[in-house]
Short mmCIF file of N, CA and C in Angstrom, two decimals:
data_model
loop_
_atom_site.label_atom_id
_atom_site.label_comp_id
_atom_site.label_asym_id
_atom_site.label_seq_id
_atom_site.Cartn_x
_atom_site.Cartn_y
_atom_site.Cartn_z
N GLU Y 7 -20.51 -62.54 103.23
CA GLU Y 7 -21.42 -63.49 102.56
C GLU Y 7 -20.86 -64.91 102.66
N PRO Y 8 -21.76 -65.87 102.91
CA PRO Y 8 -21.29 -67.24 103.12
C PRO Y 8 -20.84 -67.94 101.82
N ASN Y 9 -21.39 -67.54 100.68
CA ASN Y 9 -21.04 -68.24 99.45
C ASN Y 9 -19.84 -67.61 98.72
N GLN Y 10 -19.23 -66.62 99.35
CA GLN Y 10 -18.08 -65.95 98.71
C GLN Y 10 -16.89 -66.89 98.48
N PRO Y 11 -16.49 -67.68 99.49
CA PRO Y 11 -15.34 -68.58 99.28
C PRO Y 11 -15.60 -69.60 98.17
N MET Y 12 -16.86 -70.04 98.06
CA MET Y 12 -17.22 -71.02 97.05
C MET Y 12 -16.97 -70.45 95.66
N VAL Y 13 -17.43 -69.21 95.44
CA VAL Y 13 -17.24 -68.56 94.14
C VAL Y 13 -15.75 -68.43 93.85
N PHE Y 14 -14.99 -68.05 94.87
CA PHE Y 14 -13.54 -67.89 94.70
C PHE Y 14 -12.92 -69.23 94.30
N LYS Y 15 -13.34 -70.29 94.99
CA LYS Y 15 -12.82 -71.63 94.68
C LYS Y 15 -13.12 -72.01 93.23
N GLN Y 16 -14.35 -71.76 92.81
CA GLN Y 16 -14.74 -72.10 91.44
C GLN Y 16 -13.91 -71.33 90.43
N LYS Y 17 -13.70 -70.04 90.71
CA LYS Y 17 -12.89 -69.22 89.80
C LYS Y 17 -11.47 -69.76 89.74
N LYS Y 18 -10.94 -70.13 90.91
CA LYS Y 18 -9.57 -70.65 90.96
C LYS Y 18 -9.47 -71.94 90.15
N MET Y 19 -10.46 -72.82 90.31
CA MET Y 19 -10.48 -74.07 89.57
C MET Y 19 -10.54 -73.81 88.07
N LEU Y 20 -11.37 -72.84 87.69
CA LEU Y 20 -11.52 -72.51 86.28
C LEU Y 20 -10.18 -72.03 85.71
N VAL Y 21 -9.52 -71.15 86.45
CA VAL Y 21 -8.22 -70.64 86.01
C VAL Y 21 -7.23 -71.79 85.86
N GLU Y 22 -7.23 -72.69 86.85
CA GLU Y 22 -6.32 -73.83 86.80
C GLU Y 22 -6.61 -74.71 85.59
N GLN Y 23 -7.89 -74.92 85.31
CA GLN Y 23 -8.28 -75.72 84.15
C GLN Y 23 -7.80 -75.08 82.85
N ILE Y 24 -7.96 -73.76 82.76
CA ILE Y 24 -7.53 -73.05 81.55
C ILE Y 24 -6.02 -73.19 81.38
N ILE Y 25 -5.28 -72.97 82.47
CA ILE Y 25 -3.82 -73.08 82.42
C ILE Y 25 -3.43 -74.50 82.01
N CYS Y 26 -4.09 -75.48 82.63
CA CYS Y 26 -3.79 -76.88 82.37
C CYS Y 26 -4.04 -77.21 80.90
N SER Y 27 -5.20 -76.80 80.39
CA SER Y 27 -5.54 -77.12 79.00
C SER Y 27 -4.56 -76.44 78.05
N ARG Y 28 -4.11 -75.25 78.41
CA ARG Y 28 -3.11 -74.56 77.58
C ARG Y 28 -1.82 -75.35 77.56
N HIS Y 29 -1.41 -75.81 78.75
CA HIS Y 29 -0.18 -76.60 78.84
C HIS Y 29 -0.29 -77.85 78.00
N ILE Y 30 -1.43 -78.54 78.10
CA ILE Y 30 -1.65 -79.77 77.36
C ILE Y 30 -1.60 -79.49 75.86
N ALA Y 31 -2.23 -78.39 75.44
CA ALA Y 31 -2.25 -78.04 74.02
C ALA Y 31 -0.84 -77.80 73.51
N SER Y 32 -0.05 -77.03 74.26
CA SER Y 32 1.31 -76.75 73.81
C SER Y 32 2.16 -78.02 73.84
N PHE Y 33 1.89 -78.89 74.82
CA PHE Y 33 2.60 -80.16 74.91
C PHE Y 33 2.31 -81.02 73.68
N TYR Y 34 1.03 -81.08 73.30
CA TYR Y 34 0.66 -81.87 72.11
C TYR Y 34 1.29 -81.28 70.86
N ARG Y 35 1.32 -79.95 70.80
CA ARG Y 35 1.94 -79.30 69.64
C ARG Y 35 3.41 -79.68 69.56
N LEU Y 36 4.06 -79.67 70.72
CA LEU Y 36 5.48 -80.05 70.80
C LEU Y 36 5.67 -81.47 70.31
N LEU Y 37 4.82 -82.38 70.80
CA LEU Y 37 4.90 -83.78 70.38
C LEU Y 37 4.73 -83.89 68.87
N LYS Y 38 3.77 -83.14 68.35
CA LYS Y 38 3.50 -83.20 66.91
C LYS Y 38 4.73 -82.76 66.12
N THR Y 39 5.35 -81.65 66.55
CA THR Y 39 6.53 -81.17 65.82
C THR Y 39 7.66 -82.18 65.90
N ILE Y 40 7.82 -82.82 67.08
CA ILE Y 40 8.86 -83.84 67.22
C ILE Y 40 8.59 -84.99 66.26
N LYS Y 41 7.32 -85.43 66.21
CA LYS Y 41 6.95 -86.53 65.31
C LYS Y 41 7.22 -86.15 63.86
N VAL Y 42 6.86 -84.92 63.50
CA VAL Y 42 7.08 -84.47 62.12
C VAL Y 42 8.57 -84.46 61.81
N LEU Y 43 9.36 -83.95 62.76
CA LEU Y 43 10.81 -83.92 62.57
C LEU Y 43 11.37 -85.32 62.40
N GLN Y 44 10.94 -86.23 63.28
CA GLN Y 44 11.40 -87.62 63.20
C GLN Y 44 10.99 -88.24 61.87
N GLY Y 45 9.75 -87.98 61.46
CA GLY Y 45 9.27 -88.50 60.18
C GLY Y 45 10.11 -87.96 59.03
N GLY Y 46 10.40 -86.67 59.08
CA GLY Y 46 11.23 -86.06 58.05
C GLY Y 46 12.61 -86.69 58.01
N MET Y 47 13.19 -86.92 59.18
CA MET Y 47 14.50 -87.56 59.25
C MET Y 47 14.44 -88.96 58.66
N LYS Y 48 13.39 -89.70 59.01
CA LYS Y 48 13.22 -91.06 58.49
C LYS Y 48 13.11 -91.04 56.97
N ASP Y 49 12.27 -90.12 56.47
CA ASP Y 49 12.09 -90.01 55.02
C ASP Y 49 13.42 -89.68 54.35
N GLY Y 50 14.14 -88.74 54.93
CA GLY Y 50 15.44 -88.36 54.38
C GLY Y 50 16.39 -89.55 54.36
N ARG Y 51 16.40 -90.29 55.46
CA ARG Y 51 17.30 -91.44 55.58
C ARG Y 51 16.94 -92.50 54.55
N SER Y 52 15.66 -92.81 54.43
CA SER Y 52 15.25 -93.86 53.48
C SER Y 52 15.54 -93.40 52.05
N HIS Y 53 15.34 -92.12 51.79
CA HIS Y 53 15.64 -91.58 50.46
C HIS Y 53 17.13 -91.74 50.17
N TYR Y 54 17.95 -91.40 51.17
CA TYR Y 54 19.40 -91.50 51.05
C TYR Y 54 19.81 -92.95 50.80
N GLN Y 55 19.20 -93.86 51.59
CA GLN Y 55 19.51 -95.28 51.46
C GLN Y 55 19.12 -95.80 50.09
N SER Y 56 17.96 -95.40 49.60
CA SER Y 56 17.52 -95.87 48.28
C SER Y 56 18.45 -95.33 47.20
N GLN Y 57 18.94 -94.10 47.37
CA GLN Y 57 19.89 -93.54 46.42
C GLN Y 57 21.16 -94.38 46.40
N ILE Y 58 21.67 -94.71 47.59
CA ILE Y 58 22.88 -95.53 47.69
C ILE Y 58 22.64 -96.88 47.04
N LYS Y 59 21.50 -97.49 47.33
CA LYS Y 59 21.17 -98.81 46.77
C LYS Y 59 21.14 -98.75 45.25
N SER Y 60 20.50 -97.72 44.70
CA SER Y 60 20.41 -97.63 43.24
C SER Y 60 21.80 -97.42 42.64
N LYS Y 61 22.65 -96.64 43.33
CA LYS Y 61 24.02 -96.43 42.85
C LYS Y 61 24.78 -97.74 42.86
N LEU Y 62 24.66 -98.48 43.96
CA LEU Y 62 25.32 -99.78 44.06
C LEU Y 62 24.82 -100.70 42.95
N TRP Y 63 23.51 -100.68 42.74
CA TRP Y 63 22.92 -101.52 41.71
C TRP Y 63 23.51 -101.17 40.35
N HIS Y 64 23.62 -99.86 40.07
CA HIS Y 64 24.18 -99.43 38.79
C HIS Y 64 25.63 -99.88 38.67
N TRP Y 65 26.38 -99.74 39.75
CA TRP Y 65 27.79 -100.15 39.70
C TRP Y 65 27.92 -101.65 39.46
N ASN Y 66 27.02 -102.40 40.06
CA ASN Y 66 27.09 -103.86 39.93
C ASN Y 66 26.65 -104.33 38.56
N HIS Y 67 25.81 -103.55 37.88
CA HIS Y 67 25.21 -104.04 36.64
C HIS Y 67 25.80 -103.41 35.39
N TYR Y 68 26.79 -102.51 35.57
CA TYR Y 68 27.39 -101.91 34.36
C TYR Y 68 28.87 -102.17 34.30
#
């Protein structure tokens, strides 16, 4: 049949698209987790810094 290769090509493209979209989804998930981790680290750091500042403030004012 003459249209057989065409169907095969379309199927191959579809499979590639599915694989690609899966990769992109997992990549975005990875980015999100990295961002969350970085945000958590930043929050922790700022919390730590504010604790130090308040301690210094207490030491300076008492």
